[in-house]
XYZ file of C-alpha atoms in Angstrom:
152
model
C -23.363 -0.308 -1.571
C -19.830 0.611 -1.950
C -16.775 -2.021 -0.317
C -15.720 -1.322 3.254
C -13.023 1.510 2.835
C -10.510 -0.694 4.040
C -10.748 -2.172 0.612
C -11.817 1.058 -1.221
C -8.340 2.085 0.090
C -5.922 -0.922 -0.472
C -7.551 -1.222 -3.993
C -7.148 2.759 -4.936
C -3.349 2.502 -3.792
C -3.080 -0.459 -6.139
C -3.920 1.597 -8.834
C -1.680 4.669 -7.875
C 0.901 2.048 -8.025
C 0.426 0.667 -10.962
C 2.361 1.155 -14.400
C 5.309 3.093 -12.945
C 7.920 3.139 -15.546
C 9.943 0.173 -13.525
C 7.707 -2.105 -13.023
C 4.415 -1.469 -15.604
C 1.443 -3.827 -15.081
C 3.551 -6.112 -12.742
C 1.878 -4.577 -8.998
C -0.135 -7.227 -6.899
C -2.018 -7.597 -3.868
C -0.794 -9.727 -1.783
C -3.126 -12.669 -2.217
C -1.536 -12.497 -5.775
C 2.118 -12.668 -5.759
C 3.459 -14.171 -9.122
C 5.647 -17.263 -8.872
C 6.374 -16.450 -12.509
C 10.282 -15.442 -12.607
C 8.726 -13.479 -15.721
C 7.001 -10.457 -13.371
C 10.138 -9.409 -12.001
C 10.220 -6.909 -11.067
C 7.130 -6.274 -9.417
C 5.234 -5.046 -6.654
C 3.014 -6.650 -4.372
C 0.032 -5.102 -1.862
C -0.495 -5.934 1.372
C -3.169 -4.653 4.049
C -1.692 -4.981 7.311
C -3.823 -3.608 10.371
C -5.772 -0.728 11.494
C -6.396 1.367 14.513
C -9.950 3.054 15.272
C -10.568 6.111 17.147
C -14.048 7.632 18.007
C -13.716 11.375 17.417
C -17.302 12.324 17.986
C -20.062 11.957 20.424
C -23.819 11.144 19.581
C -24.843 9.138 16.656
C -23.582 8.759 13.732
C -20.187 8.442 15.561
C -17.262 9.922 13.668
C -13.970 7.562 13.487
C -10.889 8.680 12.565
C -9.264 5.708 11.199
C -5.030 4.500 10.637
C -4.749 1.812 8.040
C -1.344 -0.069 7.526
C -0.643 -1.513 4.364
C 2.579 -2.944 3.221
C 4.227 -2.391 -0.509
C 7.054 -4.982 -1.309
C 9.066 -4.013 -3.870
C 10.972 -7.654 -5.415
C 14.134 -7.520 -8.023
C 16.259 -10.091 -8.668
C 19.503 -10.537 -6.779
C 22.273 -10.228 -8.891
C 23.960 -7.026 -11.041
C 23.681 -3.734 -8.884
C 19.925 -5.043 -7.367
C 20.325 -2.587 -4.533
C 20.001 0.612 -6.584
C 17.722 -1.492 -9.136
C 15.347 -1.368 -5.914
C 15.640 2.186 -4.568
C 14.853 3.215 -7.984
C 11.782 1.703 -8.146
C 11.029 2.550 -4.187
C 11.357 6.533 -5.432
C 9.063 5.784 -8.625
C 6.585 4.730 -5.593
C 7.503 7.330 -3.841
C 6.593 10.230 -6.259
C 3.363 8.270 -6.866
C 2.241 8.655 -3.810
C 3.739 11.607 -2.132
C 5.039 13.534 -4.740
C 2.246 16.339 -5.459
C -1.303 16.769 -3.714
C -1.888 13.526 -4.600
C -0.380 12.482 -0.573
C -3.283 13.974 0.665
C -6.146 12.351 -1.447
C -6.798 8.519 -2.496
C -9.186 7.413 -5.260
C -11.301 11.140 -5.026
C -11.333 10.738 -1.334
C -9.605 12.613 1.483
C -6.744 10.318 2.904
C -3.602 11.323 4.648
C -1.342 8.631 3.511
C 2.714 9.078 5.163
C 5.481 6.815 5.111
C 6.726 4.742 8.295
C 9.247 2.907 7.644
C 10.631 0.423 5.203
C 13.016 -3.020 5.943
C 14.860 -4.837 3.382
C 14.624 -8.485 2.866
C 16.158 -11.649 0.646
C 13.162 -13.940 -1.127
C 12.742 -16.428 -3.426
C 11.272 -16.029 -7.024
C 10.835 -18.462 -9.452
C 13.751 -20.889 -8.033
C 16.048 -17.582 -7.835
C 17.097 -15.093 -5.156
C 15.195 -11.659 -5.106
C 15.742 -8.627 -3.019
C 12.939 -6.874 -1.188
C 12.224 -3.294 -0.141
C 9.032 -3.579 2.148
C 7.425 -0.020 2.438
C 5.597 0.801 5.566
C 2.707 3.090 4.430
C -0.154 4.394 6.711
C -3.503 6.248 5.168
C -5.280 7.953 8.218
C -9.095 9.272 7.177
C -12.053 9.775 8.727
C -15.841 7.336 8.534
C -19.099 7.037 10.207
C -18.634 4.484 12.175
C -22.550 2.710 10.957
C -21.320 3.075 7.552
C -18.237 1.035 6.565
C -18.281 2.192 3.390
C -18.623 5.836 4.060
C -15.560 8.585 3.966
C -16.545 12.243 6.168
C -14.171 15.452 6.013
């Protein structure tokens, strides 16, 4: 059996984001955020919530799913950190929107838009990073008895 597509999901946008030119290897879910002053700059993961919606009668029941996720983009806060961090934000950017790619995920149909970002001061390593947290939202479609199952 396949994970539920919440994590099929969270685990192919890793991978999309992964080894941009900016950041390389250094993109981790949430649960995984380096300490190590070493990783900067790097990306971090994180699945926020989602929103259900039946969109079919009888059984199997169609869903049409909205899935939040969260993609922090850390530098460190000195030099010209703000454009260090919009650079990287358009690498993600491209990755994700920037060709068909915005409308599939890992093979699999998923509307993914942007909806919104904030900006943030942090900690890494004992020294002050800035943050770009991107807002992203994949909306697809799954049998609701199947967890694990993508429709079209």
């Amino acid at each position: 059996m396949a994970n539920h597509i919440i994590q099929q999901v969270r685990d192919d946008l890793l991978a999309r984001i992964t080894g941009l030119a900016t950041t390389g290897a250094n993109a981790f879910l949430f649960n995984q955020i380096p300490q190590d002053e070493t990783k900067v700059p790097f990306l971090y993961l994180r699945t926020m919530d989602d929103q259900d919606q039946r969109v079919s009668l009888g059984y199997p029941c169609v869903e049409e799913m909205l899935l939040n996720f969260e993609i922090s983009v850390v530098v460190y806060a000195n030099g010209d950190y703000e454009s260090a961090a919009l650079n990287i934000r358009k690498e993600i950017e491209v990755a994700l929107f920037g060709s068909i790619a915005a409308v599939t995920l890992g093979g699999k149909i998923v509307l993914l838009t942007r909806s919104g970002a904030q900006i943030d001061e942090d900690e890494t390593g004992g020294k002050p990073t800035y943050v770009i947290r991107l807002q992203i939202t994949a909306q697809l479609r799954h049998l609701e008895s199947l967890p694990d199952s993508f429709v079209y």
